[in-house]
Each structure stands twice: as C-alpha cells, then as structure tokens.
Amino acid sequence: MSQQSRRIVVTSALPYANGPIHIGHMLEYIQTDIWVRFQKLRGHECIFVCADDAHGTPIMLRAQAEGVTPEVLIERMKIEHEADFADFVIEFDNYHSTHSDENRYYAELIYTRLRDAGHIRTQVISQAYDPKAEMFLPDRFIKGECPNCGSEDQYGDNCEVCGATYAPTELKNPISVVTGETPIEKDSEQYFFKLGDYEDMLKTWTRAGHIQKEIANKMDEWLNEGLKDWDISRNAPYWGFEIPDAPGKYFYVWLDAPIGYMASFKNWCDRNDHNFDDYWKVDSETELYHFIGKDIARFHTLFWPAMLHGAGFRKPSAVYCHGFLTVDGQKMSKSRGTFILARTYLDHLNPEYLRYYFAAKLGPGIDDIDLNLEDFSTRVNSDLVGKLVNIASRCAGFINKRFEGRLASSISDDSLSQQYIAAAEHIATAYENREYSRAMRDIMALADKVNQYIDEKQPWVAIKDETRHAEVLDVCTIGINCFRQLIILLKPVLPRLSAEAEKFLNVEPLLWADLENNLLDHPINRFKPLMTRIEKVFIDRMIEASKEDLVKEQNIRTHSNDPSIEPVDAEIAYHEFAKLDLRVARIIEAKRVEKSDKLLQLTLDIGNETRNVFAGISAAYDPEQLEGKLTVMVANLAPRKMRFGVSEGMVLAAGDADDELYVLIPDEGAKPGMRIR
C-alpha cells in the first residue's frame, strides 16, 4: 500500500458574507473536507484553504440597512461562518477574507499584468441607474416584466419562468429594488477583460480532463458562440477594491473573489514559512483542485483559468462541480421549514449524521442530491448505529468484563481482516474519484460481514461455557480489529466519531497505513456509546425551529435592500416579545478578545450563576471601565459557539456610530438576577 507522496492545494467556493450558512452550502464543504481528510490520511501534503467572499453591492446595502460599516458586517459574518464550519468538523488549514491585504495585492497584480499585456479595454456603455439612490444598479437589483414571456417580478438578468436571458435595460416596467424608483439609463465608462483572447487556450483546457464532461459540454455552448469581453468594473458607490488606475471604479466582485483562493493560501504560506510561488508558478508540480457548485462553473472554468493564464500563474489541475441540494425531493423551502440553517441543524442533530448521509449520496457528477429526511434517519440508524457502532458494543462488553479489557495475543482466523485490506484500495480509489456513495456501500458491506461473523459465532452463548472462553476472546478480538479497520476507512467522513473510537481502542490517531496491522495483546478502554439513534422528534423540532429562524432573520433584515431577502412584517406579537428573559447582570470581569478588534469577553453575575458573553463593544470601552457595572442581558438565548469560545447570552447595547456601542445600564437599586418586566 506504499505510494508516492503528493503535494495538493484544495479550495471550496467562498461563502458570501451577506448571510448565514445553510445545509445546501454545507454539502460542498463536507464533500471537500472528506476528500482533503482522505488525502491527509494517506500521508499526502494537502492544504485546504477558503475565505469569506466579502465584497459587492448586497453587502454594502445590508450594512447600510443595519446601520453598521461593511467591515463590521463582514467580521461578524466571518465569525459566524467559522463557528458553523468548525461545528460541522470542517477543518480548513486557513480561512481568510477577500477583504484582505493579500487579496488586494493579487487582484491588482493580475489586473495590471493583464492590462500591460493588452488584455484590458474600456468602453462607454449605457446602464440602469437609480436617480434616488444615486447609484448604478447591478442586474439583481432591478425587477420588471420579462421581455420574452411577460412574467412579472423578474430580475434584470434572466427570467425564472421561461428561462430567457437579457440585459436589464430590456426589462419592461423596471423598478429599482433599492428604492422602488424607475431606473434611468446613464452612460459610464467600464473596464473589460478581453476573454476572447484566450478562446483557443480554453477550448483545449476544457477538453483536457480538467473539468467534468457535463461541464465541458456546457462551456462548449459559450465557446462555440464566441467569447464576449467580460465587464470587470463597477461604479462607486461600491464595496470592494478600487481599480488602481481608475478612480471611482471598483473591481467587480467576481474578479477578486476567486483570487481569494490565492490570498488565503498566501496568508497560510506566510504563517507557515512556505514559498507561495512554488505552488502557483506556471510549472508547479503542486496539484490544485477547486470544489464548487455547478451554478458558478462559468466563472471557474472560463474566466478564472483565462485570468491566471494571462497573468502568468498556473491553472487548476481540476475543477469539480456538484449539484444542488433538495430536501424531500423539492427545492429547500422556507415555508415548509426545509430551508435549514447550519446552526439550526447543529442545535438539534449530530453533524456527523449529515456528513455520513451526504457521503452516502454523493458521486462524481453534477446531479442534485436529495436529503430525504425519513431515509436520512433510517440510513444513519441502520448503518452507523446498527452496524458500525454495534460491532464495538457487542465485543467490548465481553473483553472488559471477562478478559480484563485486553485483546488476545493472537487470533485464529485473519481472513476477515485480509478481506478488509483487499477492499481498501478499491475504497481508496472511490474516495479519490469522489465516488463517496460507492465507498460507503463497500464499507457497510464489510461491516455486514463482521456482524454476520459475530452472529455465527454467538459469543453470548459460548461465554456460558468456561471451556470456550478463549474462543470468545478470539471472536471479540477479531471483531474489534475489524471495527478498527472500519474506523480507518470511515475516518474522512466521521472524524469526530473516529477520535472517540481511537480513545476507546487506546491507540494513537489512525492512518490509512494502519489497516494492515492488527491490535493484539493490547488493552482497550471501557466502551462508551459512540453514536445514538436519530429520533423523529429531533427532526421535527429542527423543522419547526427553521421556520422560526427564518422569520427572525428576515425581521432583522426587513429594511435591507438585498433582493435575496424576502421582507416580512417587522411587527411581533406581545407573546413573542414576552419570551425574552431580560435580566440585570453585574460585569465581574471584562477583557479584550485576542485577534478581534470588536469583541470584549464579559463574565456576568446574574444572581444565581455566572455567564460568559462576547460583546462587540470594545471600541467604546477599556475593559476595566466596565468591571463592577450593571447591565442588561438576554438570559435565555441559546448558547452560541464562536471561534473564541461559547457565548451564553447577549448584552443589550445601543449607539449611533457604527463602531461605538454602549451597554444599557439599569437605574440604581437594580440587583443582579432581577428580571426586566
């Protein structure tokens, strides 16, 4: 099983810093994380980088609606995103932001190299302009009637009813999503990347095995029509990087977003003393892979390789696209509660349930993946609890009770273990090719074999006969070793369960190479349940919480001009407000949070207990100013795991400035623990 070590860089698409992560997003990060963990388990150098996509008009407008700066908004979202990823056991080697010095540097470098080589041009074009907001409108910020079929309430780039694509100026009866005004047409000079200069290169590259055949066929449609120049500039006001030689013009978010891969990797290199150029130069032997959704294939398989090629950087080894997530056979629905936020899922269910279920459904193609909630619970309960964990549970009891927790010094039959070793290379190939569903089927077939073996040997019967105790130890030692092999094979999918299994087995972190070794004359620890069954009540609660979640999120963002947010009535009923448990709290200790410019960590006394709370108030206070003061907190807010620790509530604060928030201080006479009524 020896193999040559590889050097690999892997990315997932950058989550947009305009809102929370949902389980549809999580499909991609789980798919990528499994692949990366597999490569590391095999002993390869595999660096997994990602970042928040932190630029663009929607972020600017949402920040305005919330009364904060874009910097405050994107920092808050980055903290939330990283917490969600960490709790889903997604292990990035580096997580960064496109609003970073590294990203500005490489965006400007790539642009200037393309410009100097003659691949950038300018042109005066007519664009939709909101005279009230005094801004040019992106396509998605204009709505009107489709010029093809007449359907109402369609965006400015394509019709969701008939599928037609068009320019926003072609919409009938258009309105600005920002103000409701009728847009006017206004001329402005824009900057274009001459994508057609790379048409021949792209025709060759897209058919050279770097992308899936389905995606290559789709890109052929663009290539055969002839590539049009790509508008890479936007007018002020715009949240992003200003173009170096064009005051008042900004890089379009889709120019600097993929460059964020390079920026995050550069940040990792600087922190780990690696040479960036060794990985990104044209003749680099490093493998570079992008995992993305099929909806953004055009940017990653045409624009991105052309930009890299023109600027003198290496192109991706491959771009792997996946399909969308449906729930119970339908598009995720807010009204049905199947538009499930990552945090809502985590509040109710084990993240490794979903990691396994996605793995059991994912293949190498671009077909959509369905999360059937009934099948989800059945498969997890059957495969992980009924088959995998059951092996350890059945065998450990005998070994701990009757054999002092020690495995046999030898086994009578190594044939099962050898079957596992023989199957491992096929399973490895399936992981490598992203055929996770095949890998899961093969692994569970191996689990079936050992369970059948234990059923045939019936150690629970043999243990009653003292003359057969050696036989029981032999059977259970074989069972435990097969369990250990299964844990290795499933470790990319179930890293948290694997870590607990390693503690039970009393072994160092397992590697793929350990498949060939048996544990003999080895002490194991007492078995503790490694995973419990999914009960329907928890899924039902998650669905109900999803409905409530989205209403709360929409209410917070009601006045946002982001067209992706469906506004709802901002008023709430009294009984909803009455659910808040507002308490007087005394600030016992306050200190700054390392690596955060905004947060203070507060220890709060609320009468009968103390709470740890993170609050974004550091711009207004030195920590020692707060100690001893009273404030008001929301005491029944669900604990929130953040990068810096768990926040056990929320301190109420107010302020006019974006970066100066002041805590509310109750009148004299209030005492810690008092409820606000």
XYZ file of C-alpha atoms in Angstrom:
677
model
C 0.000 0.000 0.000
C 3.020 2.277 -0.255
C 2.658 5.262 -2.566
C 4.474 8.396 -3.629
C 3.634 11.466 -1.560
C 1.734 14.246 -3.328
C 1.560 17.997 -2.720
C -2.014 19.244 -3.076
C -3.883 22.533 -2.598
C -7.688 22.367 -2.321
C -10.344 25.076 -2.160
C -14.101 25.278 -1.764
C -16.164 28.128 -3.167
C -16.137 31.163 -0.911
C -19.318 31.646 1.146
C -20.830 35.092 0.699
C -20.511 37.315 3.755
C -24.084 38.542 3.454
C -25.823 35.866 5.467
C -25.595 32.596 7.374
C -24.518 29.186 6.075
C -27.309 26.705 5.318
C -27.147 22.961 4.734
C -27.241 23.439 0.972
C -23.929 25.270 1.277
C -22.666 22.629 3.671
C -22.966 19.921 1.010
C -19.943 21.374 -0.771
C -17.789 21.894 2.314
C -18.483 18.379 3.548
C -17.676 16.941 0.114
C -14.388 18.843 0.045
C -13.455 18.135 3.653
C -13.917 14.380 3.130
C -11.590 14.473 0.118
C -8.964 16.502 1.969
C -9.091 14.283 5.064
C -8.703 11.219 2.853
C -5.568 12.681 1.235
C -4.071 13.515 4.626
C -4.969 10.076 5.956
C -2.969 8.619 3.059
C 0.052 10.688 4.096
C -0.053 13.412 1.439
C 0.529 17.122 1.995
C -2.919 18.573 1.360
C -3.640 22.223 2.202
C -7.320 23.205 2.394
C -7.964 26.959 2.154
C -11.091 29.064 1.960
C -12.294 32.578 2.800
C -15.371 34.726 3.112
C -16.398 36.442 -0.133
C -16.695 39.886 1.409
C -17.315 42.387 -1.415
C -20.215 43.542 -3.561
C -23.354 45.678 -3.556
C -25.534 43.364 -1.399
C -23.043 43.609 1.472
C -22.847 47.386 1.143
C -26.631 47.738 1.224
C -27.188 45.311 4.068
C -24.565 47.109 6.149
C -26.348 50.411 5.465
C -29.678 48.887 6.457
C -28.220 47.617 9.734
C -26.514 50.937 10.444
C -23.019 49.452 10.516
C -19.979 49.649 8.290
C -19.315 46.848 5.821
C -16.212 45.981 7.873
C -18.354 45.340 10.951
C -20.816 43.221 8.986
C -18.214 41.040 7.280
C -16.270 40.481 10.505
C -19.444 39.347 12.265
C -20.386 37.019 9.436
C -16.871 35.583 9.286
C -17.025 34.689 12.977
C -20.420 33.016 12.477
C -19.289 31.148 9.366
C -16.147 29.840 11.035
C -18.157 28.636 14.038
C -20.589 26.765 11.780
C -17.755 25.147 9.831
C -15.896 24.139 12.983
C -19.003 22.539 14.465
C -19.574 20.580 11.253
C -15.983 19.342 11.703
C -14.810 21.123 8.537
C -11.069 21.514 9.034
C -9.584 24.325 6.962
C -5.851 24.832 7.075
C -6.568 28.513 6.538
C -9.758 30.575 6.497
C -9.370 34.165 5.354
C -11.332 37.025 3.753
C -11.357 38.593 0.301
C -11.264 41.937 2.101
C -7.592 41.490 2.924
C -4.209 42.949 2.025
C -3.244 39.721 0.256
C -6.335 39.787 -1.925
C -5.878 43.432 -2.833
C -2.271 42.719 -3.808
C -3.043 39.779 -6.095
C -6.151 41.419 -7.610
C -4.087 44.458 -8.553
C -1.174 42.300 -9.742
C -3.341 40.151 -12.015
C -5.178 43.204 -13.347
C -2.013 45.168 -14.129
C -0.374 42.171 -15.816
C -3.453 41.690 -17.991
C -3.641 45.417 -18.706
C 0.025 45.715 -19.611
C -0.269 42.726 -21.944
C -3.164 44.391 -23.791
C -5.998 42.247 -22.450
C -7.984 45.060 -20.797
C -10.014 47.648 -22.709
C -12.529 50.353 -21.851
C -15.899 51.175 -23.363
C -18.688 53.616 -22.632
C -21.887 51.675 -22.048
C -25.421 52.518 -21.000
C -26.501 51.102 -17.632
C -29.513 51.201 -15.347
C -29.191 53.964 -12.751
C -31.294 54.712 -9.668
C -31.580 58.528 -9.507
C -32.852 58.473 -5.924
C -30.128 56.188 -4.558
C -27.612 57.827 -6.917
C -26.086 54.518 -7.893
C -25.779 52.213 -10.859
C -27.829 49.073 -10.325
C -26.488 45.523 -10.585
C -28.710 43.160 -12.574
C -30.221 41.545 -9.480
C -31.263 44.956 -8.108
C -33.689 45.585 -10.937
C -37.061 43.887 -11.316
C -39.697 44.084 -14.008
C -41.583 42.151 -16.656
C -39.723 39.598 -18.761
C -39.266 40.947 -22.316
C -39.772 37.419 -23.664
C -42.819 35.986 -21.875
C -44.143 38.991 -19.945
C -43.867 37.354 -16.488
C -43.864 39.925 -13.698
C -41.374 40.379 -10.855
C -38.348 39.044 -12.751
C -34.734 40.050 -12.109
C -32.684 42.069 -14.549
C -30.571 39.221 -15.898
C -32.866 36.255 -16.508
C -36.476 35.097 -16.256
C -37.193 32.364 -13.723
C -40.407 31.453 -15.608
C -39.280 30.997 -19.219
C -35.503 30.888 -18.696
C -34.744 33.751 -21.095
C -31.584 35.804 -20.524
C -31.414 39.509 -21.357
C -29.861 42.847 -20.457
C -31.506 44.727 -17.569
C -32.278 47.586 -19.935
C -34.610 45.194 -21.832
C -36.955 44.645 -18.852
C -40.442 46.090 -19.236
C -41.700 48.408 -16.478
C -38.472 48.053 -14.462
C -38.118 49.251 -10.879
C -35.129 49.577 -8.595
C -35.140 47.056 -5.758
C -33.232 49.617 -3.688
C -35.769 52.464 -3.721
C -38.705 51.385 -5.895
C -37.893 54.136 -8.372
C -37.937 53.617 -12.132
C -34.309 53.325 -13.262
C -32.988 55.604 -15.949
C -30.260 54.792 -18.444
C -26.966 56.515 -17.878
C -23.679 56.230 -19.743
C -20.447 55.361 -17.992
C -17.026 54.084 -18.964
C -16.344 50.499 -17.894
C -13.341 48.185 -17.985
C -13.459 44.873 -19.836
C -11.275 41.765 -19.770
C -10.798 40.537 -23.351
C -11.790 36.964 -22.637
C -11.870 36.107 -26.315
C -8.070 36.448 -26.433
C -7.949 33.085 -24.623
C -10.600 31.233 -26.611
C -8.208 28.730 -28.190
C -6.483 28.032 -24.863
C -9.831 27.495 -23.143
C -11.110 25.156 -25.860
C -8.059 22.978 -25.290
C -8.046 23.263 -21.483
C -11.749 22.460 -21.008
C -11.380 19.282 -23.079
C -8.158 18.086 -21.430
C -9.744 16.359 -18.412
C -9.646 19.355 -16.074
C -13.435 19.544 -15.764
C -16.298 17.051 -15.844
C -17.707 16.157 -19.259
C -21.108 17.636 -18.439
C -19.486 20.959 -17.571
C -17.223 20.828 -20.633
C -20.288 20.324 -22.816
C -21.966 23.339 -21.209
C -18.871 25.506 -21.657
C -18.794 24.499 -25.324
C -22.008 26.460 -25.750
C -20.157 29.623 -24.708
C -17.005 28.783 -26.610
C -18.807 27.942 -29.851
C -20.780 31.192 -29.738
C -17.562 33.149 -29.352
C -16.489 34.576 -26.013
C -17.563 38.127 -25.246
C -15.447 40.582 -23.311
C -16.181 40.491 -19.593
C -17.135 43.643 -17.685
C -14.845 43.673 -14.623
C -15.589 47.144 -13.225
C -18.348 48.725 -11.166
C -19.049 52.371 -10.399
C -18.938 53.991 -6.985
C -20.621 53.601 -4.578
C -19.398 50.007 -4.406
C -17.950 47.894 -1.624
C -14.693 46.422 -2.894
C -11.217 47.317 -4.146
C -10.733 50.415 -6.286
C -9.065 49.738 -9.646
C -5.501 51.135 -9.424
C -5.600 53.404 -12.489
C -9.311 54.196 -12.468
C -10.536 56.488 -9.639
C -14.173 55.825 -8.777
C -14.130 52.411 -10.457
C -14.060 49.172 -8.464
C -13.238 45.585 -9.288
C -16.404 43.573 -9.853
C -16.756 41.069 -7.005
C -16.326 38.125 -9.381
C -12.875 39.358 -10.339
C -11.431 39.390 -6.828
C -13.494 36.505 -5.358
C -11.549 33.604 -6.954
C -8.328 35.492 -6.338
C -9.316 34.986 -2.699
C -8.084 31.408 -3.078
C -4.603 32.751 -3.761
C -4.905 35.316 -0.983
C -5.895 32.744 1.621
C -3.096 30.448 0.514
C -0.584 33.318 0.646
C -1.745 34.030 4.196
C -1.171 30.359 5.051
C 2.297 30.440 3.445
C 3.323 33.495 5.440
C 2.202 31.887 8.691
C 3.833 28.542 7.932
C 7.074 29.638 6.237
C 6.227 28.286 2.779
C 7.057 29.809 -0.597
C 3.848 30.862 -2.370
C 5.453 30.868 -5.814
C 6.446 27.204 -5.524
C 2.752 26.337 -5.522
C 1.346 28.895 -8.001
C 4.045 29.251 -10.663
C 3.197 28.014 -14.159
C 5.342 24.882 -13.986
C 4.485 23.983 -10.371
C 4.150 20.265 -9.646
C 1.566 21.020 -6.967
C -1.945 19.752 -7.673
C -4.634 22.449 -7.395
C -8.312 21.494 -7.088
C -11.448 23.638 -6.777
C -14.714 22.169 -5.425
C -17.693 24.320 -6.475
C -21.405 24.248 -7.277
C -22.429 23.817 -10.889
C -24.093 27.250 -10.880
C -20.722 29.037 -10.799
C -18.916 26.780 -13.268
C -18.614 29.509 -15.904
C -16.574 31.751 -13.634
C -14.252 28.927 -12.599
C -13.780 27.165 -15.935
C -13.603 30.129 -18.338
C -12.904 33.441 -16.597
C -10.632 32.127 -13.840
C -8.228 29.979 -15.916
C -8.016 32.776 -18.505
C -7.100 35.330 -15.820
C -4.471 33.017 -14.346
C -3.006 32.132 -17.738
C -2.838 35.749 -18.841
C -1.207 36.867 -15.586
C 1.481 34.170 -15.622
C 0.126 31.854 -12.925
C -0.644 28.131 -13.068
C -4.166 26.950 -13.889
C -6.196 24.482 -11.771
C -5.446 20.779 -12.084
C -9.205 20.240 -11.980
C -12.466 21.997 -11.138
C -15.002 19.620 -9.551
C -18.648 20.678 -9.734
C -21.514 19.242 -7.698
C -25.276 19.553 -7.916
C -27.754 21.348 -5.683
C -29.380 20.051 -2.503
C -33.085 19.306 -2.388
C -34.988 18.263 0.733
C -37.652 15.573 0.456
C -37.459 15.852 -3.319
C -38.119 19.584 -3.526
C -36.182 22.827 -3.507
C -35.412 23.929 0.037
C -38.473 25.772 1.300
C -38.775 28.480 3.927
C -42.484 27.886 4.474
C -42.030 24.121 4.943
C -39.069 24.622 7.257
C -36.691 22.737 4.961
C -34.515 25.788 4.341
C -32.320 24.709 7.237
C -29.519 26.897 8.513
C -26.332 25.123 9.517
C -26.663 26.436 13.071
C -30.263 25.266 13.334
C -29.240 21.774 12.282
C -26.404 21.823 14.832
C -28.792 22.864 17.599
C -30.751 19.632 17.111
C -28.664 16.928 15.456
C -25.184 15.440 15.351
C -23.238 16.971 12.416
C -21.753 13.586 11.547
C -25.200 12.237 10.738
C -25.313 14.683 7.830
C -21.682 14.129 6.876
C -22.374 10.415 6.506
C -25.679 10.861 4.684
C -24.157 13.261 2.167
C -21.264 10.836 1.646
C -23.738 8.013 1.067
C -25.423 10.069 -1.677
C -22.519 11.876 -3.363
C -20.991 10.775 -6.636
C -18.517 12.413 -9.011
C -21.151 14.053 -11.222
C -23.306 17.159 -11.091
C -26.655 15.539 -10.277
C -28.658 17.156 -7.494
C -28.575 15.459 -4.077
C -31.788 14.855 -2.153
C -31.934 14.895 1.618
C -34.915 12.650 2.264
C -35.492 13.127 5.973
C -37.077 9.709 6.524
C -34.308 7.947 4.608
C -31.779 10.108 6.462
C -32.775 8.802 9.883
C -33.242 5.226 8.655
C -29.840 5.068 6.984
C -27.932 6.651 9.840
C -29.637 4.442 12.431
C -29.080 1.309 10.371
C -25.533 1.891 9.112
C -23.791 3.861 11.826
C -25.613 2.723 14.961
C -26.945 -0.693 13.953
C -23.880 -1.873 12.033
C -20.713 0.120 12.818
C -21.041 1.083 16.487
C -22.799 -2.190 17.258
C -19.618 -4.158 16.447
C -17.637 -2.385 19.153
C -20.522 -2.514 21.596
C -21.008 -6.288 21.147
C -17.338 -7.164 21.545
C -16.139 -4.666 24.157
C -18.547 -5.873 26.834
C -17.073 -9.368 26.854
C -13.470 -8.145 26.737
C -13.905 -5.629 29.547
C -15.936 -7.886 31.836
C -14.272 -11.256 31.323
C -10.778 -10.576 29.968
C -9.638 -7.520 31.949
C -10.000 -5.259 28.941
C -7.191 -6.907 26.971
C -7.306 -8.323 23.456
C -5.970 -11.788 22.643
C -2.256 -12.159 21.874
C -3.115 -13.938 18.612
C -6.175 -14.722 16.508
C -7.215 -17.975 14.894
C -8.508 -16.531 11.640
C -7.188 -13.470 9.818
C -9.383 -13.875 6.734
C -11.830 -11.086 7.594
C -9.018 -8.604 8.175
C -7.451 -9.605 4.866
C -10.758 -9.015 3.081
C -10.780 -5.505 4.510
C -7.224 -4.895 3.327
C -8.074 -6.219 -0.139
C -11.113 -3.933 -0.358
C -9.224 -0.867 0.889
C -7.625 0.016 -2.445
C -10.995 -0.050 -4.220
C -12.392 2.164 -1.471
C -9.390 4.483 -1.762
C -9.987 4.799 -5.497
C -13.625 5.652 -4.823
C -12.607 8.394 -2.369
C -10.029 9.749 -4.815
C -12.626 9.904 -7.603
C -15.257 11.458 -5.306
C -17.416 8.346 -5.605
C -18.283 8.537 -1.936
C -21.570 6.664 -2.296
C -19.722 3.639 -3.678
C -17.161 3.851 -0.889
C -19.929 3.918 1.750
C -21.661 0.902 0.186
C -18.418 -1.071 0.139
C -17.574 -0.124 3.721
C -21.008 -1.086 5.007
C -20.756 -4.400 3.151
C -17.602 -5.043 5.169
C -19.455 -4.096 8.366
C -22.150 -6.609 7.441
C -19.523 -9.340 7.144
C -18.152 -8.892 10.635
C -21.629 -8.640 12.145
C -22.561 -11.888 10.377
C -19.350 -13.471 11.693
C -20.220 -12.489 15.272
C -23.796 -13.746 14.808
C -22.486 -17.108 13.586
C -20.011 -17.482 16.469
C -22.562 -16.414 19.134
C -20.103 -15.348 21.848
C -23.043 -14.688 24.204
C -23.698 -18.429 24.128
C -20.073 -19.536 24.259
C -19.308 -17.320 27.280
C -21.587 -19.515 29.409
C -19.162 -22.411 28.908
C -15.827 -21.787 30.669
C -14.067 -24.152 28.292
C -14.971 -21.836 25.408
C -13.786 -18.544 26.915
C -10.679 -18.499 24.706
C -12.974 -18.804 21.715
C -14.980 -15.794 22.896
C -11.815 -13.718 23.310
C -10.688 -14.772 19.840
C -14.004 -13.815 18.217
C -14.161 -10.480 20.034
C -10.539 -9.643 19.211
C -11.293 -10.277 15.539
C -14.416 -8.117 15.855
C -12.540 -5.231 17.498
C -9.828 -5.339 14.835
C -12.411 -5.248 12.076
C -14.078 -2.322 13.837
C -10.724 -0.549 13.930
C -10.292 -1.081 10.186
C -13.784 0.253 9.533
C -12.957 3.352 11.588
C -9.902 3.985 9.395
C -11.965 3.590 6.230
C -14.629 5.972 7.560
C -12.297 8.471 9.202
C -12.542 11.053 6.361
C -16.329 11.076 6.795
C -16.622 10.697 10.587
C -13.592 12.416 12.137
C -15.240 13.084 15.499
C -16.568 9.546 15.927
C -13.152 8.256 14.826
C -11.407 10.294 17.512
C -13.728 8.825 20.155
C -13.133 5.333 18.755
C -9.365 5.881 18.983
C -9.773 6.726 22.667
C -11.805 3.553 23.181
C -9.215 1.486 21.292
C -6.424 3.170 23.256
C -4.427 3.989 20.117
C -2.727 6.992 18.530
C -4.573 8.736 15.655
C -5.016 6.137 12.951
C -3.650 6.426 9.416
C -4.576 4.548 6.261
C -1.360 2.521 6.530
C -2.569 1.122 9.879
C -5.138 -1.008 8.056
C -2.556 -3.771 7.683
C -1.781 -4.080 11.400
C -3.809 -5.989 13.989
C -4.132 -4.966 17.616
C -3.006 -7.959 19.680
C -2.300 -8.327 23.398
C -3.479 -4.742 23.634
C -5.542 -3.036 26.361
C -8.748 -1.263 25.329
C -10.779 1.179 27.372
C -14.325 0.793 28.561
C -16.805 1.246 25.766
C -18.987 4.345 25.791
C -21.741 4.792 23.193
C -20.141 6.442 20.171
C -23.372 7.495 18.470
C -27.059 7.423 19.338
C -30.063 6.863 17.093
C -31.847 9.722 15.361
C -35.285 10.152 16.854
C -38.004 11.708 14.703
C -38.809 14.250 17.391
C -35.431 15.932 16.860
C -36.016 16.266 13.123
C -39.486 17.693 13.789
C -38.034 20.222 16.212
C -35.393 21.207 13.681
C -38.067 21.837 11.032
C -40.101 23.988 13.393
C -37.004 25.892 14.508
C -36.138 26.511 10.851
C -39.465 28.233 10.313
C -38.895 30.429 13.359
C -35.260 31.059 12.458
C -36.002 32.460 9.065
C -38.732 34.743 10.326
C -36.302 36.171 12.881
C -33.572 36.584 10.280
C -35.944 38.282 7.869
C -37.301 40.587 10.568
C -33.786 41.687 11.408
C -33.187 42.409 7.736
C -36.621 43.779 6.809
C -35.249 47.159 5.843
C -32.328 45.694 3.899
C -32.371 46.360 0.164
C -30.830 42.992 -0.616
C -33.192 41.415 -3.186
C -32.324 37.937 -1.943
C -34.194 38.682 1.293
C -37.941 38.303 1.254
C -39.309 41.036 3.550
C -41.878 40.155 6.205
C -43.869 42.230 8.638
C -41.403 43.682 11.165
C -44.000 43.797 13.951
C -44.065 40.992 16.519
C -46.842 39.915 18.843
C -46.534 40.615 22.569
C -46.285 36.907 23.379
C -43.215 36.692 21.144
C -41.529 39.560 22.986
C -42.523 38.027 26.315
C -40.371 35.005 25.529
C -37.259 37.108 26.140
C -35.776 36.635 29.603
C -34.122 40.008 30.230
C -32.003 40.043 33.383
C -29.926 42.556 35.281
C -26.306 41.397 35.312
C -23.169 42.641 37.022
C -19.979 42.655 34.952
C -17.494 40.790 37.146
C -14.686 40.733 34.609
C -14.079 42.234 31.171
C -11.154 41.582 28.857
C -10.229 42.034 25.224
C -10.502 39.089 22.855
C -7.264 38.230 21.122
C -7.423 38.502 17.294
C -10.650 40.533 17.402
C -10.882 44.319 17.134
C -14.525 44.481 18.195
C -15.152 41.943 20.945
C -14.855 42.046 24.704
C -15.268 38.889 26.779
C -17.535 39.544 29.758
C -18.099 37.437 32.859
C -21.593 38.285 34.118
C -23.201 37.626 37.503
C -26.975 37.140 37.050
C -27.750 36.293 40.645
C -27.694 32.511 40.819
C -24.972 31.861 38.230
C -22.292 33.464 36.095
C -22.324 33.635 32.312
C -19.633 34.098 29.667
C -20.712 36.547 26.949
C -18.893 38.060 23.964
C -19.988 41.609 23.079
C -18.901 43.883 20.217
C -18.318 46.926 22.413
C -14.531 47.214 22.589
C -14.480 50.470 20.582
C -16.408 52.253 23.351
C -14.699 50.904 26.451
C -11.467 49.969 28.097
C -12.295 46.645 29.783
C -11.525 47.864 33.321
C -14.134 50.626 32.924
C -16.859 48.019 32.809
C -15.949 45.861 35.781
C -18.464 46.269 38.576
C -21.098 47.950 36.394
C -24.638 46.651 35.992
C -26.093 45.948 32.562
C -28.981 44.060 30.948
C -28.639 40.721 29.162
C -30.866 38.286 27.273
C -30.542 35.256 29.541
C -32.499 32.657 27.564
C -30.644 32.999 24.274
C -29.280 29.633 23.146
C -25.510 29.339 23.737
C -23.530 30.192 20.605
C -20.176 28.586 19.880
C -17.766 31.154 18.459
C -14.179 30.935 17.370
C -13.126 32.361 20.748
C -15.388 30.247 22.957
C -19.079 29.832 23.855
C -21.217 32.957 24.320
C -24.002 32.290 26.831
C -26.318 35.196 26.161
C -26.402 38.720 24.741
C -25.699 42.065 26.352
C -28.054 44.852 25.285
C -26.210 47.818 23.784
C -27.052 50.910 21.758
C -25.267 53.532 19.713
C -25.406 55.834 16.717
C -21.888 55.240 15.437
C -21.134 52.060 13.540
C -18.249 51.070 15.764
C -19.218 52.505 19.173
C -21.890 50.587 21.056
C -22.683 51.320 24.691
C -24.181 48.838 27.146
C -27.511 49.627 28.759
C -27.113 50.357 32.462
C -30.144 49.952 34.767
C -31.100 52.531 37.384
C -29.787 52.417 40.937
C -31.497 49.808 43.071
C -31.355 47.096 40.438
C -29.602 43.915 41.503
C -28.041 41.022 39.561
C -30.658 38.435 38.655
C -33.648 40.796 38.576
C -35.933 40.247 35.607
C -36.858 43.184 33.373
C -40.652 43.404 33.362
